[in-house]
């Protein structure tokens, strides 16, 4: 496992290594040689452990029945059954590592001990518990699907129980935080902040970054937000525009007409696919130390709307969800003001009169 030194890099100590199950080349950069040496030693230990698992997998291949599908075949057929392209792509990404290790094993020979070994390896490689459990959850779902459709006569993962992970979604930006961000953000990020907070659009190329000026009708105060590929029956949904955002849109429309730009969210006339660097720069300049993601603007829309007594079904339709339960389960965040109101909602118990 070679370590090379590249003087011109910010982190000049480079450790190069290969995944034992796939042979894919990997590398990791470090600022200090000592850090690189520690990582190299840890990788060497993991390599030996993973090679042992691979050998055990190969030894047990003969236990499988000729007609039984392999793990890779079950996972591949399960992915083909998923109708949502986004879900299929995300699931394929998470299944790749598991398939690299256990893919050639007969599916019915997979054991809970194999699962435990995989989760242990994920932890040693620094993968979060939530991500590791998500990956195994997809494998479990694939096995349940295969068992339900008769592809597997027995589900060897029927007894698999995964720990429930606490949600890691940060609280959405408050109105004050949004104003602080807007004041210091780059122009294209300012547009994302305003439209994300006001429309609840998905922040990214699936929706908001696809929005064109032909989708915006400032006269009727509505826009046609492109729907993400998540099984929506229509290509776009109508979103009413509030007066303060409408004024901003009219100003931006004039600016972009002079540039001949067709995109509402753009950087110097070019379409945008990511605002990660500009977003973190804005957080730093605004003095906001806590974690806030661009996608949390969508959460902020739902929370603020419901806090001010908006109709739940209308909020779901504006955000592109057919099931309003999704809004309450994933997007609704309670504010400190709302929690205080809940505490004071019931009348006093009168305990102070007893003393």
Short mmCIF file of C-alpha atoms in Angstrom, two decimals, residues 50-168:
data_model
loop_
_atom_site.label_atom_id
_atom_site.label_comp_id
_atom_site.label_asym_id
_atom_site.label_seq_id
_atom_site.Cartn_x
_atom_site.Cartn_y
_atom_site.Cartn_z
CA UNK A 50 -11.98 -8.50 4.27
CA UNK A 51 -9.88 -11.05 2.37
CA UNK A 52 -10.80 -13.60 5.03
CA UNK A 53 -14.50 -12.87 4.51
CA UNK A 54 -14.11 -13.18 0.74
CA UNK A 55 -12.39 -16.55 1.13
CA UNK A 56 -15.18 -17.75 3.42
CA UNK A 57 -17.76 -16.62 0.86
CA UNK A 58 -16.00 -18.57 -1.89
CA UNK A 59 -15.68 -21.68 0.27
CA UNK A 60 -19.42 -21.74 0.83
CA UNK A 61 -20.37 -21.37 -2.83
CA UNK A 62 -20.62 -25.12 -3.22
CA UNK A 63 -23.41 -25.19 -0.63
CA UNK A 64 -25.81 -23.46 -3.00
CA UNK A 65 -28.24 -25.34 -5.19
CA UNK A 66 -27.63 -24.96 -8.96
CA UNK A 67 -31.06 -23.48 -9.62
CA UNK A 68 -30.86 -20.92 -6.81
CA UNK A 69 -30.12 -17.32 -7.84
CA UNK A 70 -27.08 -15.53 -6.52
CA UNK A 71 -27.22 -12.53 -4.22
CA UNK A 72 -26.28 -10.27 -7.15
CA UNK A 73 -29.13 -11.68 -9.27
CA UNK A 74 -31.69 -11.12 -6.50
CA UNK A 75 -30.51 -7.55 -5.94
CA UNK A 76 -30.48 -6.81 -9.67
CA UNK A 77 -34.01 -8.13 -10.19
CA UNK A 78 -35.23 -6.15 -7.19
CA UNK A 79 -33.73 -2.95 -8.61
CA UNK A 80 -35.46 -3.62 -11.93
CA UNK A 81 -38.78 -3.85 -10.08
CA UNK A 82 -38.48 -0.31 -8.67
CA UNK A 83 -40.53 2.14 -10.71
CA UNK A 84 -39.01 5.38 -9.46
CA UNK A 85 -35.73 6.11 -11.30
CA UNK A 86 -34.37 8.18 -8.41
CA UNK A 87 -35.07 5.44 -5.88
CA UNK A 88 -33.57 2.85 -8.21
CA UNK A 89 -30.37 4.87 -8.69
CA UNK A 90 -29.96 5.57 -4.96
CA UNK A 91 -30.61 1.91 -4.07
CA UNK A 92 -28.12 0.71 -6.69
CA UNK A 93 -25.47 3.00 -5.20
CA UNK A 94 -26.00 1.61 -1.70
CA UNK A 95 -26.17 -2.02 -2.87
CA UNK A 96 -22.93 -1.87 -4.88
CA UNK A 97 -20.64 -2.51 -1.90
CA UNK A 98 -22.70 -5.41 -0.57
CA UNK A 99 -22.92 -6.97 -4.03
CA UNK A 100 -19.15 -6.66 -4.50
CA UNK A 101 -18.56 -8.80 -1.43
CA UNK A 102 -21.47 -11.27 -1.44
CA UNK A 103 -22.75 -11.05 -5.03
CA UNK A 104 -21.51 -14.47 -6.18
CA UNK A 105 -22.94 -16.30 -3.13
CA UNK A 106 -26.13 -18.26 -3.59
CA UNK A 107 -28.86 -16.03 -2.24
CA UNK A 108 -30.37 -18.62 0.11
CA UNK A 109 -26.93 -19.20 1.73
CA UNK A 110 -26.63 -15.66 3.06
CA UNK A 111 -26.64 -15.63 6.87
CA UNK A 112 -27.23 -13.13 9.66
CA UNK A 113 -23.55 -13.60 10.55
CA UNK A 114 -22.67 -12.28 7.09
CA UNK A 115 -24.84 -9.25 7.76
CA UNK A 116 -23.14 -8.64 11.10
CA UNK A 117 -19.70 -8.90 9.45
CA UNK A 118 -20.72 -6.41 6.76
CA UNK A 119 -22.04 -3.92 9.32
CA UNK A 120 -18.82 -4.30 11.32
CA UNK A 121 -16.73 -3.57 8.23
CA UNK A 122 -18.84 -0.52 7.45
CA UNK A 123 -18.25 0.83 10.95
CA UNK A 124 -14.49 0.26 10.69
CA UNK A 125 -14.44 2.13 7.38
CA UNK A 126 -16.06 5.15 8.98
CA UNK A 127 -19.51 4.69 7.42
CA UNK A 128 -22.19 6.11 9.69
CA UNK A 129 -24.51 3.70 11.46
CA UNK A 130 -27.50 5.27 9.72
CA UNK A 131 -26.00 4.73 6.26
CA UNK A 132 -24.92 1.16 7.03
CA UNK A 133 -28.39 0.30 8.33
CA UNK A 134 -29.97 1.91 5.29
CA UNK A 135 -27.88 -0.32 3.03
CA UNK A 136 -28.86 -3.44 4.91
CA UNK A 137 -32.47 -2.26 4.93
CA UNK A 138 -32.41 -2.23 1.13
CA UNK A 139 -30.93 -5.75 1.09
CA UNK A 140 -33.65 -6.90 3.49
CA UNK A 141 -36.33 -5.33 1.28
CA UNK A 142 -34.88 -7.11 -1.76
CA UNK A 143 -35.02 -10.46 0.03
CA UNK A 144 -38.60 -9.87 1.16
CA UNK A 145 -39.55 -8.99 -2.42
CA UNK A 146 -37.81 -12.12 -3.76
CA UNK A 147 -39.55 -14.30 -1.18
CA UNK A 148 -42.95 -12.74 -1.90
CA UNK A 149 -42.60 -13.39 -5.64
CA UNK A 150 -41.33 -16.95 -5.26
CA UNK A 151 -37.80 -16.23 -6.43
CA UNK A 152 -36.58 -17.53 -3.05
CA UNK A 153 -38.39 -20.37 -1.31
CA UNK A 154 -36.93 -19.36 2.05
CA UNK A 155 -35.91 -15.90 3.25
CA UNK A 156 -32.70 -16.30 5.28
CA UNK A 157 -32.95 -12.67 6.43
CA UNK A 158 -36.47 -13.01 7.83
CA UNK A 159 -35.16 -12.58 11.37
CA UNK A 160 -32.98 -9.55 10.61
CA UNK A 161 -33.62 -6.64 12.96
CA UNK A 162 -31.88 -3.34 12.38
CA UNK A 163 -31.58 -0.62 15.03
CA UNK A 164 -33.89 2.33 14.58
CA UNK A 165 -31.91 5.45 13.76
CA UNK A 166 -32.86 8.83 15.14
CA UNK A 167 -33.62 11.36 12.38
CA UNK A 168 -30.58 13.44 11.47
#
